[in-house]
mmCIF file of C-alpha atoms in Angstrom:
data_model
loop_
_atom_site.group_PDB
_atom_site.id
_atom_site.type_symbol
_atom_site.label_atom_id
_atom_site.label_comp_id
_atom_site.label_asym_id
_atom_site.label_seq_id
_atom_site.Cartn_x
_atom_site.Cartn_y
_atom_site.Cartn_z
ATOM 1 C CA UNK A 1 -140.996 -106.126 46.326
ATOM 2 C CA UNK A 2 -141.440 -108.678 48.973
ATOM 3 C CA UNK A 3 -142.866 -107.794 52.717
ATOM 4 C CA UNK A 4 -143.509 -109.445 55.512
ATOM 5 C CA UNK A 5 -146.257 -107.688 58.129
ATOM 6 C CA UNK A 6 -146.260 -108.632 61.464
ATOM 7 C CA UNK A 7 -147.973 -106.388 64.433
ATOM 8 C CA UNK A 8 -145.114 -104.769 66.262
ATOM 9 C CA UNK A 9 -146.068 -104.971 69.602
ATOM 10 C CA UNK A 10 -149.195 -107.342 71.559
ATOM 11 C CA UNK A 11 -149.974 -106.919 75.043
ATOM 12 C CA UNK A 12 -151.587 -110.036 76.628
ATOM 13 C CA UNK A 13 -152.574 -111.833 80.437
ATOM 14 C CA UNK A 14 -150.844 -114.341 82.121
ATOM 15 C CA UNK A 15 -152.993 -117.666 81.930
ATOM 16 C CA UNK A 16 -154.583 -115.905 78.040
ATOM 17 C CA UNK A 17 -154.538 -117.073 74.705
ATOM 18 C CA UNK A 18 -152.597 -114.388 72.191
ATOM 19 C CA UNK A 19 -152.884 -114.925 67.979
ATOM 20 C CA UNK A 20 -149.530 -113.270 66.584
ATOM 21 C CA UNK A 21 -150.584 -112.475 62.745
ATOM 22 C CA UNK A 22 -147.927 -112.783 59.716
ATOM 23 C CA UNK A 23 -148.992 -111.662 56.475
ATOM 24 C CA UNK A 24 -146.576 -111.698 53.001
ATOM 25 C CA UNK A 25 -146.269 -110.918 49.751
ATOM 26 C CA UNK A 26 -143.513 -112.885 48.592
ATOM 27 C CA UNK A 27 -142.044 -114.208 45.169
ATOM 28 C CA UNK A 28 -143.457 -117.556 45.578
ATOM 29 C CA UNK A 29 -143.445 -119.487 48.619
ATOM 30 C CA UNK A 30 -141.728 -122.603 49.720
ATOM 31 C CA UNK A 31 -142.481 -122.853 53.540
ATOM 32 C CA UNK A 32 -142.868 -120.321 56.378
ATOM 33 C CA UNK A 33 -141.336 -120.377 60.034
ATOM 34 C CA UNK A 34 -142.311 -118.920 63.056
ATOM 35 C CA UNK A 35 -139.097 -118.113 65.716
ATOM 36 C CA UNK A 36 -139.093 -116.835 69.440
ATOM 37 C CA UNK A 37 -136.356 -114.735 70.207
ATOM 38 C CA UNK A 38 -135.932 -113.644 73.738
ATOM 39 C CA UNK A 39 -133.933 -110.198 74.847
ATOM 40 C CA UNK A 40 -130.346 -110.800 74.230
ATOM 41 C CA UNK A 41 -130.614 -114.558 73.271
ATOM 42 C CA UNK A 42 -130.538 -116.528 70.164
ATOM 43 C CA UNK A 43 -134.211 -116.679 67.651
ATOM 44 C CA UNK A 44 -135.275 -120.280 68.531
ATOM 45 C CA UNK A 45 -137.118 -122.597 66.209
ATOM 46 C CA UNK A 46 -141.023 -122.864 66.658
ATOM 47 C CA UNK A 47 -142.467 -123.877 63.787
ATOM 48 C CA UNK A 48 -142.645 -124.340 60.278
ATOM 49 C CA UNK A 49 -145.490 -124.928 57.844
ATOM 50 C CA UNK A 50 -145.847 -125.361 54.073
ATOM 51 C CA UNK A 51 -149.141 -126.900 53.650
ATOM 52 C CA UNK A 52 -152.518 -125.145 54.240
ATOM 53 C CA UNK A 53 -153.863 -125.469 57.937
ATOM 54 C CA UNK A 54 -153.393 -126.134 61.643
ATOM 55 C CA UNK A 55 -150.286 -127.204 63.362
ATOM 56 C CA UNK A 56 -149.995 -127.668 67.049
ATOM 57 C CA UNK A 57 -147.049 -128.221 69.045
ATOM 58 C CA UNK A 58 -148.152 -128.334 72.901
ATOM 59 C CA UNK A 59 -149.170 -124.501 74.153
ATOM 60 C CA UNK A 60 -148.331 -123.273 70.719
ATOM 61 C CA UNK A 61 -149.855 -123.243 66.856
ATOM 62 C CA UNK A 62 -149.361 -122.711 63.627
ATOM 63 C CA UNK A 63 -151.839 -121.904 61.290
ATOM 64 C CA UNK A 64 -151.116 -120.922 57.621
ATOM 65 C CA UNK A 65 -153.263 -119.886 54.479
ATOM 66 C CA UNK A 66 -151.607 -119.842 51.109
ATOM 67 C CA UNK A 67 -154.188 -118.973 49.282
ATOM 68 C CA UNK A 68 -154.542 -115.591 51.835
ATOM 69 C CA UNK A 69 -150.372 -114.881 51.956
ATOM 70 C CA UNK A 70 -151.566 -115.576 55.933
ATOM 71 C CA UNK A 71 -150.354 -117.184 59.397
ATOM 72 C CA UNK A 72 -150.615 -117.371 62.774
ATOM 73 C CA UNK A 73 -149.192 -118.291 65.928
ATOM 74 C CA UNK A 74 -151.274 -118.976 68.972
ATOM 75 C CA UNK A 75 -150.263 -119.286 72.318
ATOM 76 C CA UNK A 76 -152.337 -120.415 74.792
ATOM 77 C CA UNK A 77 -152.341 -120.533 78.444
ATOM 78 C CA UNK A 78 -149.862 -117.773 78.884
ATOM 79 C CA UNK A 79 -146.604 -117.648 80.979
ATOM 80 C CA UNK A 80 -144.454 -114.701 81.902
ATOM 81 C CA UNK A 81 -141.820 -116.712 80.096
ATOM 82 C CA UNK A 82 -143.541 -115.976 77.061
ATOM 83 C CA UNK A 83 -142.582 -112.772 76.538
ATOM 84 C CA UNK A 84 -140.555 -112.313 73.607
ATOM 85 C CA UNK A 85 -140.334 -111.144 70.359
ATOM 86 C CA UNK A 86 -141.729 -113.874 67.942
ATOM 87 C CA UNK A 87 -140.429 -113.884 63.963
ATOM 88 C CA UNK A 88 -142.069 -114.594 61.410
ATOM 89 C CA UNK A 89 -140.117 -115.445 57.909
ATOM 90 C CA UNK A 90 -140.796 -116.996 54.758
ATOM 91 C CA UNK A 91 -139.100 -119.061 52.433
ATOM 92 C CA UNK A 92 -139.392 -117.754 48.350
ATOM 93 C CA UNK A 93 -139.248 -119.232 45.115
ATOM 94 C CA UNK A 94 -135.133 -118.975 45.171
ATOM 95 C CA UNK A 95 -135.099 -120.470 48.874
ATOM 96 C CA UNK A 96 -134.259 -117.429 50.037
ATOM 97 C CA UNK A 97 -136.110 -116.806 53.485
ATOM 98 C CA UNK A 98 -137.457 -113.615 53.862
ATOM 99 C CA UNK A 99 -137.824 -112.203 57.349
ATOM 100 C CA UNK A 100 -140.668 -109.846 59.412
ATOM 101 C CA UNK A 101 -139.754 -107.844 61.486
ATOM 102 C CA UNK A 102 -140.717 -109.664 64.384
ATOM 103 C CA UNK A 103 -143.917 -109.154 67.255
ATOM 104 C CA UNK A 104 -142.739 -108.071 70.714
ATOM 105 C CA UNK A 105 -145.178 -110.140 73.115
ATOM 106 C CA UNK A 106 -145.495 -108.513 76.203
ATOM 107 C CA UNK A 107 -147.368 -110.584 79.158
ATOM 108 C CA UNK A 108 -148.678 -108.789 82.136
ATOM 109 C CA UNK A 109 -149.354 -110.573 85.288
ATOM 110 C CA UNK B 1 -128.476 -123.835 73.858
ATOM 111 C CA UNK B 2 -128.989 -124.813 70.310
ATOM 112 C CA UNK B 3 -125.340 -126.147 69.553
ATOM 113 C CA UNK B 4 -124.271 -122.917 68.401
ATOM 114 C CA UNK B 5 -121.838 -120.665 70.204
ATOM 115 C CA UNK B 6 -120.596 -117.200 69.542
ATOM 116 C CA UNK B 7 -117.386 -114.815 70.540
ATOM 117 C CA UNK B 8 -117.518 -112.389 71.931
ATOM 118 C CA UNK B 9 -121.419 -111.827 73.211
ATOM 119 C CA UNK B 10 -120.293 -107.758 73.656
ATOM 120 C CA UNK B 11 -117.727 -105.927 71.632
ATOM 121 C CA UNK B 12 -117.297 -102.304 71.692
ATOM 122 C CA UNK B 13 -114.735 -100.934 69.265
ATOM 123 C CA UNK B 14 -113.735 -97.436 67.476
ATOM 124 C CA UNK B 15 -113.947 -96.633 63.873
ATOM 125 C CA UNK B 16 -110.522 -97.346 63.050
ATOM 126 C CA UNK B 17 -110.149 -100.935 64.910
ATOM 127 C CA UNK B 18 -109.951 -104.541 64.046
ATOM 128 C CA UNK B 19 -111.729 -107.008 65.424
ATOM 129 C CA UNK B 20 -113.307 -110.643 64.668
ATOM 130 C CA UNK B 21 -116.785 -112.450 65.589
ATOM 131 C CA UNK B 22 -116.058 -116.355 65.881
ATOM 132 C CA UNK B 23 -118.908 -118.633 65.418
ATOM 133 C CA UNK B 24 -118.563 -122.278 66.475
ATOM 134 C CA UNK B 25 -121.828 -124.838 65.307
ATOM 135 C CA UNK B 26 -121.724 -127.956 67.185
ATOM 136 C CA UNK B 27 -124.395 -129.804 64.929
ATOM 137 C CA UNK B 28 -122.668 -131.294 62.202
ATOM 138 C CA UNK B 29 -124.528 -128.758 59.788
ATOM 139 C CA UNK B 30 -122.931 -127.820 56.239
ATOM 140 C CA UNK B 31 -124.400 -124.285 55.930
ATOM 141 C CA UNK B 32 -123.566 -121.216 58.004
ATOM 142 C CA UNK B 33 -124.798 -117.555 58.007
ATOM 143 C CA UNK B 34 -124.017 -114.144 59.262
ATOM 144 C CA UNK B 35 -126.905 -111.789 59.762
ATOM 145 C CA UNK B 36 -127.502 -108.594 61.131
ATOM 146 C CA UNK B 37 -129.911 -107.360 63.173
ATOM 147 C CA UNK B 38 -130.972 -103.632 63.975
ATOM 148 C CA UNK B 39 -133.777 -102.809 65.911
ATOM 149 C CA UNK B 40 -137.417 -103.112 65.287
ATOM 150 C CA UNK B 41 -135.711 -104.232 61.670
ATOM 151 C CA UNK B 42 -135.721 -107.905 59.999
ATOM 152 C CA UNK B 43 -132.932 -109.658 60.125
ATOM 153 C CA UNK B 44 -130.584 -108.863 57.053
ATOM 154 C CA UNK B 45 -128.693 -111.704 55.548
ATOM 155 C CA UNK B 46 -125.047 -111.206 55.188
ATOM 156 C CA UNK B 47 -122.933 -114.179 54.093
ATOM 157 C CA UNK B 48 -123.820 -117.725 53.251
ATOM 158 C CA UNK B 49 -121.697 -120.371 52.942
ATOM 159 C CA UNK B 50 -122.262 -123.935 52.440
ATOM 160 C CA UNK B 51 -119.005 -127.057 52.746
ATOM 161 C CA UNK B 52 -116.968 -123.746 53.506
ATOM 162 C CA UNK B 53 -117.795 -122.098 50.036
ATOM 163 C CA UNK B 54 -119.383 -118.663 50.051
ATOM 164 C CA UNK B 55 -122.658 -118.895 48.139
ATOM 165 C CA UNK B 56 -124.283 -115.793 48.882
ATOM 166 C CA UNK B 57 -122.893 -112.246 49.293
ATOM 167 C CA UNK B 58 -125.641 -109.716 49.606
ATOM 168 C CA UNK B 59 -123.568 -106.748 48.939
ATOM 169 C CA UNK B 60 -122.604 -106.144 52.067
ATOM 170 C CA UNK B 61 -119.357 -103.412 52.260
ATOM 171 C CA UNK B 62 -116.088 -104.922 51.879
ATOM 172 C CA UNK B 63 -115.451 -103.449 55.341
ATOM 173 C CA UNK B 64 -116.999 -106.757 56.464
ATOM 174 C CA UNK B 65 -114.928 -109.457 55.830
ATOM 175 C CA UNK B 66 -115.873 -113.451 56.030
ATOM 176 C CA UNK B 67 -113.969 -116.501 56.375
ATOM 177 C CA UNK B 68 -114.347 -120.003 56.635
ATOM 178 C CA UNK B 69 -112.319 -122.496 57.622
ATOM 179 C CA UNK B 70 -113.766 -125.432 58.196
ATOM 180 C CA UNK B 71 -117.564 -126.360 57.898
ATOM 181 C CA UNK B 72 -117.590 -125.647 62.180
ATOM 182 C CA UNK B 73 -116.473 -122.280 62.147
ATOM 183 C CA UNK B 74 -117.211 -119.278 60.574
ATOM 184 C CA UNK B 75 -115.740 -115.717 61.449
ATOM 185 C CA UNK B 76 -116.585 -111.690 60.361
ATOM 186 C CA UNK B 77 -113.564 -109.779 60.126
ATOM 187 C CA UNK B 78 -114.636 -106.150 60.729
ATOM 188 C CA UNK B 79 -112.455 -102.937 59.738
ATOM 189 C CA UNK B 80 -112.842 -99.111 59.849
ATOM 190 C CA UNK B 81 -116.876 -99.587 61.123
ATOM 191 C CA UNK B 82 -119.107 -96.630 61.085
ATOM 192 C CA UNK B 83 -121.322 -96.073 63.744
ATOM 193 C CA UNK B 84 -124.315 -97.320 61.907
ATOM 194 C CA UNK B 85 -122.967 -100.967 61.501
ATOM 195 C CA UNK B 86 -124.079 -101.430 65.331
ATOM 196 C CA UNK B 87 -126.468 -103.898 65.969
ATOM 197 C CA UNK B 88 -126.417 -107.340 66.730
ATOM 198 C CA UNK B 89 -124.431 -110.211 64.935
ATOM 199 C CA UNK B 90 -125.862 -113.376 64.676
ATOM 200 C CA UNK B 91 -124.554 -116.536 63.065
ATOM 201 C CA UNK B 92 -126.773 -119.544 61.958
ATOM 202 C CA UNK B 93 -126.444 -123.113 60.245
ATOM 203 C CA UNK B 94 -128.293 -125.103 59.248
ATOM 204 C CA UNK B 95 -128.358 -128.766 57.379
ATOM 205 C CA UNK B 96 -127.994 -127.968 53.760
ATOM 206 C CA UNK B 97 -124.709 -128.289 52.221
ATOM 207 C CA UNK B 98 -124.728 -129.137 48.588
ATOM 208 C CA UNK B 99 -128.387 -128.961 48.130
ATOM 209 C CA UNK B 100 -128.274 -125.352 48.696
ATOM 210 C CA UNK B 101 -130.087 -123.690 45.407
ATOM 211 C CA UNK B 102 -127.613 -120.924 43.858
ATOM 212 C CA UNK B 103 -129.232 -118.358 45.600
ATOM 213 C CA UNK B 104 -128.001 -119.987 48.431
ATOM 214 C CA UNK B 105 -131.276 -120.890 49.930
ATOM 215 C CA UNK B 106 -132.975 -124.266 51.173
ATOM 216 C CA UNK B 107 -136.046 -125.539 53.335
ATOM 217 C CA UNK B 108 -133.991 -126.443 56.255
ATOM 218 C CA UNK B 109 -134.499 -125.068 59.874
ATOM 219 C CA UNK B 110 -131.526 -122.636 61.106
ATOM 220 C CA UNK B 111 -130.216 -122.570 64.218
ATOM 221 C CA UNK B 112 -128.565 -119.623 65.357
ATOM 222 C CA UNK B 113 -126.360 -118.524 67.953
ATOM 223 C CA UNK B 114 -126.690 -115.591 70.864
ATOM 224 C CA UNK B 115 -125.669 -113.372 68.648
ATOM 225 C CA UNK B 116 -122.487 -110.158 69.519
ATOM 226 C CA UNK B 117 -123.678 -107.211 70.700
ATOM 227 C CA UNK B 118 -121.940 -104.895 68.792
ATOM 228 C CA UNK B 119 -121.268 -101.128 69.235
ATOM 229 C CA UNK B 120 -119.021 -98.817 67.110
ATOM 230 C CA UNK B 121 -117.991 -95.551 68.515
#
């Protein structure tokens, strides 16, 4: 079958740097996103890799491995508007996208 | 706001009821989705259509019930819901239209809405 692991809960500083870990086993793989969805509010667009390596969008990266079935996102200097539950999902070889679970990011002041 | 709106953001509704979800995309997409979400659960893909054709049904009971119209709006027409069918509704689109594979799948970025909190008693 196909899975998608993501931690289920992080706990993290205000001002801190926090890796959120994505690992999948997935019938091929055409692309992976990352999504922040805040309580009661729409999943919002992060990121989205496809090729091996480091993408960084301001406070926030993207790392992926295919080789590993592995990705990251990293968020750096933290703010309480952080927290959120981040999603991790990933495209397979019928371009159907495949979804975690999702990592609730809790920041503490 | 991503350009996608949904109606109502709260519904509570018996077991024997009737009751639509509206979704309105503002982006000029060609694909729309319904999904589910339960808690601490991924998000469950419902209905896909793309240029107001349903592409993708993932056996989903026939007491859910989509329709199209136009490629702006998409509804889920819900009848004699059990309990368990609460959760939230969300509703997505994205760019793909006819280059949707026959899964119904594509590379594009979806955008979804705020999603109906919905609660069957």
């Amino acid at each position: 079958g196909q899975n998608i692991d993501q931690p289920t809960e992080m706990t993290a500083t205000e001002g801190a740097i926090v890796q959120i870990n994505c690992t999948y086993q997935t019938s091929g793989f055409n692309g992976l996103f990352w999504y922040q969805q805040h309580a009661g509010e729409a999943p919002t667009f992060l990121s989205y890799n496809v090729l091996d390596g480091l993408e960084e969008k301001g406070r926030f990266s993207s790392f992926l491995s295919r080789s590993k079935g592995y990705s990251y996102l990293l968020l750096k200097e933290l703010q309480m508007k952080d927290s959120a539950s981040y999603l991790c999902a990933v495209i397979d070889s019928n371009y159907q996208l495949i979804w975690g679970a999702g990592t609730k990011l809790i920041i503490k002041p | 706001e991503t350009g996608v709106t949904q109606t109502p953001r709260h519904l509570v509704m018996g077991m024997t009821n009737k009751k639509s979800l509206k979704c309105e995309q503002h982006l000029g997409h060609n694909a729309m989705y319904w999904y589910k979400q339960s808690a601490k659960k991924p998000l469950e893909l419902m209905f896909v259509y793309s240029l107001e054709e349903r592409v993708e049904n993932n056996s989903v009971p026939s007491r859910f019930s989509p329709e199209c119209p136009n490629s702006s709006h998409l509804f889920l027409h819900l009848h004699t819901l059990q309990p368990e069918d609460s959760a939230l509704y969300l509703c997505a689109s994205s760019q793909a239209g006819s280059s949707l594979a026959g899964s119904g799948g594509s590379t594009d970025t979806q955008y979804f809405g705020p999603g109906t909190r919905l609660t069957v008693l």
